[in-house]
């Protein structure tokens, strides 16, 4: 009877471990999404938010791992109690995430600096991430208390958590995000965790050999089960009001009329004193009914001065609210329009104004509910096949490239597709921040990026300087040939009715001395490297310079860091890794101590695992632009690999020859080195294949497969490292304590990877060189593991 109860307790705990992994994936995705909306979704915020989560989780795991042997009597009931704490933290953290801007001390519409983002996200994530990290260590000890096999317990918890993460990614992508509001998903997680805790309390034996569970936990289990049901009853029918209330916390003084998540992001509509403001991922993108007349008129009319007879136009982003109205003043036969999120169009149609209704009601306007880059690629294929006509004007009306989703509309690959669908005298127009007084280094580099990227594709490029510089490019029209007088005469001949753009305004805007001043300002640092600022899909210099410009405005300290990062190179960083490995080898030879090698191997594996996740997500975002639609599947692929690798490594039998674990770790380290050497070749091949329809469809699945392979290698390292670490420390070691320490090393490595890769390495070195740097890092780890003495770190069982 006692053995049957123990079996039930082990099964209940295993369910708790699966729920832990499930909740980790779903809760992390939800909170990062909410914080990205609060902080405008820039890549610096992504790195800080993700890095803070991992740092807190490492503290929860590692600190408790050291305290538990001395101060805690870890039983299954303790794990269940912490799971209740985790469940209750979920709604608290979601509310804090909605207050992220207020916590950071930012006013509505104000940019948030890095220091404020770091501090506020640390506070928001602390309750949940600390509890999640501690759950792993407590789970290891609770399972070991039932089985008496502490090493096997760590592997069981790791595999069960990975399986839960796998299920969480699938369910989040295929059901939760399409069907449920955020508060409903949080309610489901609360109920799931309370139910799992109730199951553990109802079935767990307090000590090995006990014949039945204690009566007290069963009463508490019933209470928790009732609470889980109550959460769902309370949320029934109240999701929309709660969502609007949460969204309103970031915008005091505004009424939230609409808020909804889509596969692309979040769209919110605010109302105040008769004015509507439309937000995309927390950033204002449209005001109604009063549009930005100056920007709308200049965005349309200045480029069209260089097109004698425009007939067809394509607008990528920012069309509603003025741009489409200005285009409608021309005798165009067709206007294609694509926004980055179709939900924005739906929100505008739901809250129409006379302006937006007239724009969308124009029979010449075809609204395409797809990503702008995808539309450009599809149209380029159609033009090449003779199935579509070319465009005379392409307007790329998107913000500064501070995210990869935006940067992908500033790269050579994108402009090559644009060139393929332009008529010989057609023009593409791209906006960038500008000035007519003082040009900072960050602003100079950002404009040089746009200039050099266009010049790498088009033979004819010219700027129209101003507070917002318009960069024009054409495949066949010499844009520098028309004089200002000729352009003004063309404008007057068209006889269009406008509020700002007039003949006198154009004479000032096109004055040659502004052009001369702007050219001198761009060359103030000397003649730039002709290719030094070219922005490419797998080397997003535009993202780096966009972030540097953003930081100079909102966080000058970070701008200095990014300026210093411009001196980073793959060669210099590789030499640094080699020097560090040489010093460690010398230390091992002098002292005979090698206890740091296994934790370093696990830490660098965590770094590489996070790098793999980020590289796949960044590449997917660059190629497709809707990573939020597939983020669950991307996480699922990695977690599937982790669970498979951990399972295969953990199922090794007890009878292993001496040195087997060291040899296994060596093989895994070599496999990781080879992965990081070959992975860039795969990415380059996928990039070339994107120009073909079949390649564009296949690339996403190959990215998933690559992420799964990386997860498999990463997952296999942990169980092997635990056995090797225990062998190094001898019979007196506590395996579950070693698991907590190594888990913390894994998370700390991933924390460093999250910040370094997303903030510095990938924007500066690019995706390919960052992958090669990780290969160098893992090669150093391989050398250190190979240097372990044959008699150390091995065990005979």
Coordinates of N, CA and C in Angstrom, one line a residue, residues 20-21 24 53-63 65 129-138 140 154 157-159 161-162 598-599 602-603 606 639 642 718-719 721-722 725 735-751:
X20 N 4.9 23.1 -14.6 CA 5.9 24.1 -14.4 C 6.5 24.5 -15.7
X21 N 6.9 23.6 -16.6 CA 7.4 23.9 -17.9 C 6.4 24.6 -18.8
X24 N 6.0 28.1 -17.6 CA 7.1 29.0 -17.9 C 7.1 29.5 -19.3
X53 N 14.6 38.2 -16.7 CA 13.9 37.0 -16.3 C 14.9 35.8 -16.0
X54 N 15.9 35.7 -16.9 CA 16.9 34.6 -16.7 C 17.7 34.8 -15.4
X55 N 18.1 36.1 -15.2 CA 18.9 36.4 -14.0 C 18.1 36.0 -12.7
X56 N 16.9 36.5 -12.7 CA 16.0 36.2 -11.5 C 15.8 34.7 -11.3
X57 N 15.6 34.0 -12.4 CA 15.4 32.6 -12.4 C 16.6 31.9 -11.9
X58 N 17.8 32.4 -12.3 CA 19.1 31.8 -11.8 C 19.2 32.0 -10.3
X59 N 18.8 33.2 -9.8 CA 18.9 33.5 -8.4 C 18.0 32.5 -7.6
X60 N 16.8 32.4 -8.1 CA 15.8 31.5 -7.5 C 16.3 30.1 -7.4
X61 N 17.0 29.6 -8.5 CA 17.4 28.2 -8.5 C 18.7 28.0 -7.7
X62 N 19.7 28.9 -8.0 CA 21.0 28.7 -7.4 C 21.1 29.0 -5.9
X63 N 20.5 30.1 -5.5 CA 20.5 30.5 -4.1 C 19.8 29.5 -3.2
X65 N 19.3 26.4 -4.1 CA 20.1 25.2 -4.2 C 21.1 25.1 -3.1
X129 N 9.6 35.1 -11.7 CA 10.8 34.5 -12.2 C 11.6 33.8 -11.0
X130 N 11.6 34.5 -9.8 CA 12.2 33.9 -8.7 C 11.5 32.6 -8.3
X131 N 10.2 32.6 -8.3 CA 9.4 31.4 -7.9 C 9.7 30.3 -9.0
X132 N 9.7 30.7 -10.2 CA 10.0 29.7 -11.3 C 11.3 29.0 -11.1
X133 N 12.4 29.8 -10.9 CA 13.7 29.2 -10.7 C 13.7 28.3 -9.4
X134 N 13.1 28.8 -8.3 CA 13.1 28.0 -7.1 C 12.3 26.7 -7.3
X135 N 11.3 26.7 -8.1 CA 10.5 25.5 -8.3 C 11.4 24.3 -8.8
X136 N 12.3 24.6 -9.7 CA 13.2 23.6 -10.2 C 14.0 22.9 -9.1
X137 N 14.6 23.7 -8.3 CA 15.4 23.1 -7.2 C 14.6 22.3 -6.2
X138 N 13.4 22.9 -5.8 CA 12.5 22.3 -4.9 C 12.0 21.0 -5.5
X140 N 13.4 19.0 -7.7 CA 14.5 18.0 -7.6 C 14.5 17.4 -6.2
X154 N 17.0 14.8 -10.7 CA 17.3 16.0 -11.5 C 17.0 15.8 -12.9
X157 N 13.2 15.8 -13.5 CA 12.6 17.1 -13.5 C 12.9 17.9 -14.7
X158 N 14.2 17.8 -15.2 CA 14.6 18.6 -16.3 C 13.8 18.1 -17.6
X159 N 13.6 16.8 -17.8 CA 12.9 16.3 -18.9 C 11.4 16.7 -18.8
X161 N 10.0 19.2 -17.3 CA 9.9 20.6 -17.5 C 10.0 20.9 -19.0
X162 N 10.9 20.3 -19.7 CA 11.1 20.5 -21.1 C 9.8 20.0 -21.9
X598 N 33.3 22.2 -15.7 CA 31.9 21.7 -16.0 C 30.9 22.9 -15.8
X599 N 31.0 23.7 -14.8 CA 30.1 24.9 -14.8 C 30.3 25.8 -15.9
X602 N 28.6 24.3 -19.0 CA 27.1 24.4 -18.9 C 26.8 25.9 -19.2
X603 N 27.6 26.8 -18.6 CA 27.3 28.3 -18.8 C 27.4 28.7 -20.3
X606 N 24.5 27.3 -22.1 CA 23.3 28.2 -21.9 C 23.4 29.5 -22.8
X639 N 12.3 23.6 -27.4 CA 12.0 22.8 -26.2 C 11.8 21.3 -26.6
X642 N 15.3 20.1 -26.6 CA 15.8 20.0 -25.3 C 15.3 18.8 -24.6
X718 N 23.0 18.9 -20.0 CA 22.7 19.1 -18.6 C 22.8 17.8 -17.8
X719 N 22.1 16.7 -18.2 CA 22.2 15.4 -17.4 C 23.6 14.9 -17.3
X721 N 26.4 16.7 -17.5 CA 27.2 17.6 -16.7 C 26.9 17.3 -15.2
X722 N 25.6 17.0 -14.8 CA 25.3 16.7 -13.4 C 26.1 15.4 -13.0
X725 N 29.8 16.4 -12.7 CA 30.0 17.3 -11.5 C 29.9 16.5 -10.2
X735 N 23.7 15.6 -5.1 CA 23.5 15.7 -6.5 C 22.4 16.8 -6.8
X736 N 21.3 16.8 -5.9 CA 20.3 17.8 -6.2 C 20.9 19.2 -6.0
X737 N 21.8 19.4 -5.1 CA 22.4 20.7 -4.9 C 23.3 21.1 -6.1
X738 N 24.0 20.1 -6.6 CA 24.8 20.3 -7.8 C 23.9 20.7 -9.0
X739 N 22.7 20.0 -9.1 CA 21.8 20.3 -10.1 C 21.4 21.8 -10.1
X740 N 21.1 22.3 -8.9 CA 20.7 23.7 -8.7 C 21.8 24.6 -9.1
X741 N 23.0 24.3 -8.8 CA 24.2 25.2 -9.1 C 24.4 25.2 -10.6
X742 N 24.3 24.0 -11.3 CA 24.5 23.9 -12.7 C 23.3 24.5 -13.5
X743 N 22.1 24.4 -12.9 CA 21.0 25.0 -13.5 C 21.1 26.6 -13.5
X744 N 21.7 27.1 -12.4 CA 21.9 28.5 -12.3 C 23.0 28.9 -13.3
X745 N 24.0 28.1 -13.5 CA 25.1 28.4 -14.5 C 24.5 28.5 -15.8
X746 N 23.6 27.5 -16.1 CA 22.9 27.5 -17.4 C 22.1 28.8 -17.6
X747 N 21.4 29.2 -16.6 CA 20.6 30.4 -16.7 C 21.4 31.7 -16.8
X748 N 22.5 31.7 -16.0 CA 23.4 32.9 -16.0 C 24.0 33.0 -17.4
X749 N 24.4 31.9 -18.0 CA 25.0 32.0 -19.3 C 23.9 32.4 -20.3
X750 N 22.7 32.0 -20.2 CA 21.6 32.4 -21.1 C 21.3 33.9 -20.8
X751 N 21.4 34.4 -19.6 CA 21.2 35.8 -19.3 C 22.2 36.7 -20.0

